[in-house]
Short mmCIF file of C-alpha atoms in Angstrom, two decimals:
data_model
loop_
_atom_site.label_atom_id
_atom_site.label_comp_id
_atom_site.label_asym_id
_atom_site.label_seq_id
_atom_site.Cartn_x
_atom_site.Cartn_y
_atom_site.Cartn_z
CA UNK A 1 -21.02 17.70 5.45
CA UNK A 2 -19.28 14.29 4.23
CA UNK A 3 -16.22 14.98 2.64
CA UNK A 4 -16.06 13.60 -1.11
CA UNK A 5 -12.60 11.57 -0.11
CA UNK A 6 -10.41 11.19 2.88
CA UNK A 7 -6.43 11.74 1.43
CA UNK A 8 -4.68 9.45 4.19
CA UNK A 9 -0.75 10.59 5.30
CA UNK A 10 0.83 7.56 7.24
CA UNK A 11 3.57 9.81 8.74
CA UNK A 12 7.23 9.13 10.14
CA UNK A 13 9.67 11.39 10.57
CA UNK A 14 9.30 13.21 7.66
CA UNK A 15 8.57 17.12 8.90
CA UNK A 16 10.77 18.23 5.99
CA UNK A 17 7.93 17.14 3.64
CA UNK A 18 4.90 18.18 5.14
CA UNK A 19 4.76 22.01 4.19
CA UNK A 20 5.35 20.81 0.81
CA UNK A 21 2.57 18.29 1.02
CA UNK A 22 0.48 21.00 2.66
CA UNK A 23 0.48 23.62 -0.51
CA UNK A 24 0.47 20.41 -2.65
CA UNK A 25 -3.25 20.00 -1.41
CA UNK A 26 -3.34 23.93 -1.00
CA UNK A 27 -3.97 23.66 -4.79
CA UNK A 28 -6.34 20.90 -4.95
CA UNK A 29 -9.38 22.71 -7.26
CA UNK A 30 -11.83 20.76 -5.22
CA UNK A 31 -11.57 21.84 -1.63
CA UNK A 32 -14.63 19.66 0.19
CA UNK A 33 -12.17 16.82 1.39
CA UNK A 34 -10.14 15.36 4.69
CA UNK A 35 -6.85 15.26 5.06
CA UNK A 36 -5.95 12.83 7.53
CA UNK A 37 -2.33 12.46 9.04
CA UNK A 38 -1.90 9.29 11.15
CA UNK A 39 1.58 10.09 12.94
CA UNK A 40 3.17 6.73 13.36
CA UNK A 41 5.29 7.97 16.29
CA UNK A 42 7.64 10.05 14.85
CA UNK A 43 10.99 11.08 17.17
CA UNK A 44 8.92 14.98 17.18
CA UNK A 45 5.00 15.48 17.34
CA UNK A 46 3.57 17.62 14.72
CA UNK A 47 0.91 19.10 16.02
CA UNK A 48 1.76 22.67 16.19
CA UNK A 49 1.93 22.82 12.62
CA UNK A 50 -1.32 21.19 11.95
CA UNK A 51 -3.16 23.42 14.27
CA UNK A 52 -1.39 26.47 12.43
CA UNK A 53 -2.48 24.90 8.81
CA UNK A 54 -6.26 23.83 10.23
CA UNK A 55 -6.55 27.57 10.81
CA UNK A 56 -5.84 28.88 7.17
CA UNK A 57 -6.88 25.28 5.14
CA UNK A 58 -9.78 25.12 2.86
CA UNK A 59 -10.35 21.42 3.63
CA UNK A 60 -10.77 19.67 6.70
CA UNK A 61 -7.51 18.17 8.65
CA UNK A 62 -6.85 15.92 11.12
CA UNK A 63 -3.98 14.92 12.60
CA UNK A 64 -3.70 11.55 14.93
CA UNK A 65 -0.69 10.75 16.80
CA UNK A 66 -0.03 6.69 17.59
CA UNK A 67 3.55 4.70 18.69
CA UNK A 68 5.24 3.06 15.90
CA UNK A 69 4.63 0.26 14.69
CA UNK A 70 5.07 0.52 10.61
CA UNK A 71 2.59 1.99 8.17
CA UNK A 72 0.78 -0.83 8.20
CA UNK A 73 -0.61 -0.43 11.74
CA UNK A 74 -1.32 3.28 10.87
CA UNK A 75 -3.56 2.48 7.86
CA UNK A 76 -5.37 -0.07 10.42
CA UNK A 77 -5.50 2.59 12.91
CA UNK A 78 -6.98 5.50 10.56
CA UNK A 79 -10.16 2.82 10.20
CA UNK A 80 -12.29 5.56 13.03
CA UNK A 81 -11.34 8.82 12.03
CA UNK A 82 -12.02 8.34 8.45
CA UNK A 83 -14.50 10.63 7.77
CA UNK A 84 -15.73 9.90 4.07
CA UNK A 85 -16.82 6.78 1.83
CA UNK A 86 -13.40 6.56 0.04
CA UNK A 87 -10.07 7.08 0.92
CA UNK A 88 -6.82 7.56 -1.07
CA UNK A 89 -3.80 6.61 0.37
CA UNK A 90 -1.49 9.34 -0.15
CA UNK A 91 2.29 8.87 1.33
CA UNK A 92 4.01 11.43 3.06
CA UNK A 93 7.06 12.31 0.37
CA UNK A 94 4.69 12.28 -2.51
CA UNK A 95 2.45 14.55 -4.01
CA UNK A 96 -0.61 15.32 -6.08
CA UNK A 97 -1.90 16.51 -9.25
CA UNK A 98 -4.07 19.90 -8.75
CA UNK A 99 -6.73 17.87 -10.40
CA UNK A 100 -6.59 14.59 -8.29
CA UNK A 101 -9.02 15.01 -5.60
CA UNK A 102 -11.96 16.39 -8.35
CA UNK A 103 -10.84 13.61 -10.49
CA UNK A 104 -10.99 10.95 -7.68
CA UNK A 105 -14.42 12.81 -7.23
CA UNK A 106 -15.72 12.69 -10.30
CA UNK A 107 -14.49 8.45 -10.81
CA UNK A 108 -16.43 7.70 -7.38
CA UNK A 109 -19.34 9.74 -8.58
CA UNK A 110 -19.62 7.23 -11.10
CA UNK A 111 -19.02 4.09 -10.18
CA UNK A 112 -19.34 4.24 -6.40
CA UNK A 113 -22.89 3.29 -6.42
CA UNK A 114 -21.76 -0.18 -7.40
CA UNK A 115 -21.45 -2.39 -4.56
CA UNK A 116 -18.73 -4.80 -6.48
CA UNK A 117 -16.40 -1.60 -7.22
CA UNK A 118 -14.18 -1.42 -4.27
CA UNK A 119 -11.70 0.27 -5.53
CA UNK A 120 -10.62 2.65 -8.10
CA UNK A 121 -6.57 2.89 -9.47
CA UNK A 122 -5.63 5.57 -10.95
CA UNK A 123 -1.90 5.72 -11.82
CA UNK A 124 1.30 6.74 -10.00
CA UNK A 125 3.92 9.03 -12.39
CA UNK A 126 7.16 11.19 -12.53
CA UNK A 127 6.47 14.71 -12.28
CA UNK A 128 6.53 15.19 -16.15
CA UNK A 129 4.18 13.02 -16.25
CA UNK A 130 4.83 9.49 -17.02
CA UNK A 131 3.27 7.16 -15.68
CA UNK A 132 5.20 3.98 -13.75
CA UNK A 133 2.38 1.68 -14.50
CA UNK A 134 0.55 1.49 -18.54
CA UNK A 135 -2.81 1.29 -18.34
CA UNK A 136 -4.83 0.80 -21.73
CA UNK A 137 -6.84 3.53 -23.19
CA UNK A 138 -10.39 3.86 -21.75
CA UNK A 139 -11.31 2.53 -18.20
CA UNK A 140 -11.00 -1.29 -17.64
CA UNK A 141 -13.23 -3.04 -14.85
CA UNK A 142 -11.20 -5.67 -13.46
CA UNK A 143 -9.45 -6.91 -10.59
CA UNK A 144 -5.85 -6.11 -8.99
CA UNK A 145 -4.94 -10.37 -9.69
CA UNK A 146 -6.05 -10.30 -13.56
CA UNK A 147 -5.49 -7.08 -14.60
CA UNK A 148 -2.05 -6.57 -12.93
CA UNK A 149 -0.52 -9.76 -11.96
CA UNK A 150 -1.71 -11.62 -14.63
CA UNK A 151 -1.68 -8.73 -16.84
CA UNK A 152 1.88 -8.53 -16.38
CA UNK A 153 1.44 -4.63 -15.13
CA UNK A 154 3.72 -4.40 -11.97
CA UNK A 155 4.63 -1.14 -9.85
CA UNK A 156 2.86 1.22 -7.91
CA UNK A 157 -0.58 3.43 -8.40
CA UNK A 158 -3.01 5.30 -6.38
CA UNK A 159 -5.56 3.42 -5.43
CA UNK A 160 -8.69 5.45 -4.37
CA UNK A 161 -10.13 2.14 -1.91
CA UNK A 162 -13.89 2.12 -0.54
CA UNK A 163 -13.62 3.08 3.32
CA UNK A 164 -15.43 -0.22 4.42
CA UNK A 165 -12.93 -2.38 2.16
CA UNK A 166 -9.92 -0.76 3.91
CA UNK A 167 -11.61 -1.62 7.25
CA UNK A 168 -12.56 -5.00 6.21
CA UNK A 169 -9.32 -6.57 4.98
CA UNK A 170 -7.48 -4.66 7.94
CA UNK A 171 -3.08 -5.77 7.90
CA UNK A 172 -2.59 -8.42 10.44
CA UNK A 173 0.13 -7.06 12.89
CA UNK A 174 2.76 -9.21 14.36
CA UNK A 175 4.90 -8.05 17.51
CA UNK A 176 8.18 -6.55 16.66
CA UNK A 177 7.53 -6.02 12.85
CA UNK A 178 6.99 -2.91 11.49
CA UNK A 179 6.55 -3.70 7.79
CA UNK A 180 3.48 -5.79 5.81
CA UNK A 181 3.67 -5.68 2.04
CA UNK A 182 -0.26 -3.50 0.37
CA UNK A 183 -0.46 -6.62 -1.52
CA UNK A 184 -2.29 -8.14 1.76
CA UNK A 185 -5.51 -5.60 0.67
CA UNK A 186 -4.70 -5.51 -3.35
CA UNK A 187 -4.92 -9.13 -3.89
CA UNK A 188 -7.02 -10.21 -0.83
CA UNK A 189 -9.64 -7.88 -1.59
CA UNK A 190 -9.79 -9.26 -5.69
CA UNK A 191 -11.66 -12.25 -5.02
CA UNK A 192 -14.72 -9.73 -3.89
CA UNK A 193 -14.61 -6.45 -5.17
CA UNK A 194 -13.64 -5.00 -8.50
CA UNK A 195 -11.22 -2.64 -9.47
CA UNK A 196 -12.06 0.14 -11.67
CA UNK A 197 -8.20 1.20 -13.80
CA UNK A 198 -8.50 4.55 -14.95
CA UNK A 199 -5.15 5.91 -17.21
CA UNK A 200 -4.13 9.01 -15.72
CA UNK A 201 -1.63 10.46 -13.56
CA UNK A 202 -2.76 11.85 -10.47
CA UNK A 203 -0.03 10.72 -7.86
CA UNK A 204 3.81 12.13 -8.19
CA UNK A 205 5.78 9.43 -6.66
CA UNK A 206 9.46 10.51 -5.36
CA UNK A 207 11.24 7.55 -3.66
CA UNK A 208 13.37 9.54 -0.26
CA UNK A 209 16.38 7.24 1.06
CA UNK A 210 15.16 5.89 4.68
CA UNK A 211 11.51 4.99 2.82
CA UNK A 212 10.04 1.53 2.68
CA UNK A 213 10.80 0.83 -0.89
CA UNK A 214 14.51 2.47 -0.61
CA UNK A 215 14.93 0.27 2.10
CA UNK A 216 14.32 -2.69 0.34
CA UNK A 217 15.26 -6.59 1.38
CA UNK A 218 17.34 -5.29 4.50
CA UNK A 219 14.65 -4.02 5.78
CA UNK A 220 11.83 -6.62 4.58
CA UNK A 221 14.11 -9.57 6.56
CA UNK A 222 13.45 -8.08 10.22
CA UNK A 223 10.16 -8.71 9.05
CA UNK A 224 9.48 -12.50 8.25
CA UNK A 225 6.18 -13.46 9.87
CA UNK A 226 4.90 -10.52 8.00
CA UNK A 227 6.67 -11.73 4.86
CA UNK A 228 5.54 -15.28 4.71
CA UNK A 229 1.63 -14.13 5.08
CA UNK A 230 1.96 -11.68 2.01
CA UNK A 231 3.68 -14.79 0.24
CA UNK A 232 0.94 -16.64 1.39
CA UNK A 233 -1.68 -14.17 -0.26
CA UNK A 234 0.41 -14.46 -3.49
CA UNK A 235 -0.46 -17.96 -3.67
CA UNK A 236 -3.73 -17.29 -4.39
CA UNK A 237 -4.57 -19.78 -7.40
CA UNK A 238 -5.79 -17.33 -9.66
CA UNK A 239 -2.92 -15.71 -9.70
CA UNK A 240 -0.13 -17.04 -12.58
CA UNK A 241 1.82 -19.62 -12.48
CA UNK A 242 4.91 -17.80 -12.55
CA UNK A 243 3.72 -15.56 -9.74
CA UNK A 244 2.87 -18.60 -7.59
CA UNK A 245 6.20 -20.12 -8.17
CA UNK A 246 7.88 -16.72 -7.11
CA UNK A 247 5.84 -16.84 -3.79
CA UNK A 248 6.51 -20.25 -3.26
CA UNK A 249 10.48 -19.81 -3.26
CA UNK A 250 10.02 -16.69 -0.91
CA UNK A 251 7.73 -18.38 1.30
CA UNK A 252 10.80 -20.80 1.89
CA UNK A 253 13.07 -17.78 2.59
CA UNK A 254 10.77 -16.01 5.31
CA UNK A 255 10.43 -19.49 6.88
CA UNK A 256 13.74 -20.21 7.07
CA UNK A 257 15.07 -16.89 8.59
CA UNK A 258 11.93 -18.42 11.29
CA UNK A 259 13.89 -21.19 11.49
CA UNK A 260 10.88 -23.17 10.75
CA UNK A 261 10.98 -26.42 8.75
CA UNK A 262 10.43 -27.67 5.56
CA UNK A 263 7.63 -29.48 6.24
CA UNK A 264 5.97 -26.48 8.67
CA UNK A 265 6.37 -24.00 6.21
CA UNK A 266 4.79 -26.14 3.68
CA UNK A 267 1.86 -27.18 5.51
CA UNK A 268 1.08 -23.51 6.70
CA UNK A 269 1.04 -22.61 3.40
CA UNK A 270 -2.60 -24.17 2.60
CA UNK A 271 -0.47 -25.57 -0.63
CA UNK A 272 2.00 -28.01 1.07
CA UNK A 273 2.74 -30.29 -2.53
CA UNK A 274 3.05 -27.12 -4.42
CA UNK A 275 5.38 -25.65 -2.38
CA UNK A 276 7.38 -28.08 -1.35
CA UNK A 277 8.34 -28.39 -5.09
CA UNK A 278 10.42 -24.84 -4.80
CA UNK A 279 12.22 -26.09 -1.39
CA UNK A 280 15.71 -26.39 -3.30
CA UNK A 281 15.35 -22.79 -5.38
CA UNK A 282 13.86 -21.36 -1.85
CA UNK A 283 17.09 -22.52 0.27
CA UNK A 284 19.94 -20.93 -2.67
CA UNK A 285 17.55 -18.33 -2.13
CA UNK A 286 18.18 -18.17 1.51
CA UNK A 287 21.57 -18.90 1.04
CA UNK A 288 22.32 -16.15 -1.31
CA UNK A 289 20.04 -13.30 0.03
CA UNK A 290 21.62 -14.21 3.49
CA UNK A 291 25.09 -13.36 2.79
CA UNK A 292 24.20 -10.13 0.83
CA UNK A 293 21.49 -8.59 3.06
CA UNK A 294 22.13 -9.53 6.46
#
């Protein structure tokens, strides 16, 4: 039987978390789903206590074990083991409503028959409740660049993404990075498929010191390759102005700490004239950042 949605763990080094994950899903009220752990080569293999959980767990679980290389490369290497149409992406210190796998359900149920919907967001909240993100009342059928860049709606929320979309707008990898900013398959999948923004809380978000976003810029520097290609994305021209310009600036920063020149980093932007007009802003940029962060 094909579960109604695949709940995807990337997973590194947080073992602390897991039991509480476990019973987190423990209470889904809909049972007939996959949990799927990728373990991006965490110091100690978990196994033993997924074999111990698979034994007792209404719902199907599978745990993969890979070498690290950033949660990027685990969401590309999930792509096979994936057993259902839809996945939500569901992070390791976080939790779950008890409703959100029969509400994910019930979304998919209705608008997965539409080829165009390739995704459906559903939003991200404290645990009493409120939500980081404001979505109006009523769903809205849009796309991530109009209805949250433009729309002026920044932060994170679950997105529940169609299975082939995750597969087909796969995160490039580049040797020795270990971090590639979501916006790679949020914006670079909005040109194609449609995004369905429903307003309610499913996802409990709890930010752990040693995460991705906790880490922040000193982290996101030891990854510049990786940085200048979600800059690139950004610069996607139906995204705002003042969104572009942003990119722009930080496209000169993750160049720089390349050592590449002006002109290089201009030219592989697809954009040369419009970026080259933020070289100045991008190099106080550098400047400043550098002396703070590195």
């Amino acid at each position: 039987m094909t579960p109604c949605i695949t709940v995807l763990t990337p997973l590194y080094n947080r073992a602390q978390y897991i039991e509480r994950l476990y019973f987190c899903l423990c209470a889904q009220t809909r049972k007939d789903f996959q949990w799927l752990i990728i373990d991006d080569g965490s110091d100690e293999r978990s196994d033993a206590i997924f074999d111990e959980y698979k034994e007792y767990a209404e719902f199907s679980i599978d745990y993969v074990y890979k070498e690290n290389g950033g949660k990027h490369t685990a969401l590309n290497y999930s792509h096979p083991y994936i057993k259902s149409d839809w996945v939500l992406i569901l992070d390791s210190d976080d939790m779950l409503t008890s409703d959100a796998v029969d509400t994910a359900a019930s979304y998919i149920e209705k608008y997965g028959e539409s080829e165009s919907i390739g995704i459906i967001s559903f939003q991200r909240g404290h645990d009493t409740g409120s939500p980081f993100v404001k979505f109006p009342d009523g769903d809205t059928v849009s796309d991530y660049i109009e209805f949250r860049i433009n729309g002026k709606r920044p932060g994170d929320c679950c997105e529940v993404v169609r299975a082939d979309v995750l597969r087909e707008f796969a995160f490039p990898v580049y040797v020795g990075e270990r971090f590639m900013n979501e916006s790679h398959l949020w914006i670079g999948s909005a040109d194609k498929y449609k995004t369905v923004f429903v307003p309610k809380v499913i996802y409990i978000c709890e930010y752990v010191e040693g995460g991705l976003t906790k880490s922040g810029r000193s982290f996101w520097r030891t990854c510049p390759m990786g940085g200048m290609h979600s800059q690139i994305v950004g610069l996607n021209k139906r995204c705002s102005l003042i969104y572009r310009a942003k990119r722009a600036v930080l496209l000169h920063y993750y160049g720089r700490l390349l050592n590449m020149k002006v002109k290089d980093i201009c030219r592989d932007s697809g954009q040369p004239f419009f970026v080259w007009l933020f070289t100045l802003p991008g190099l106080i940029l550098y400047n400043r950042w550098e002396k703070k962060y590195k």
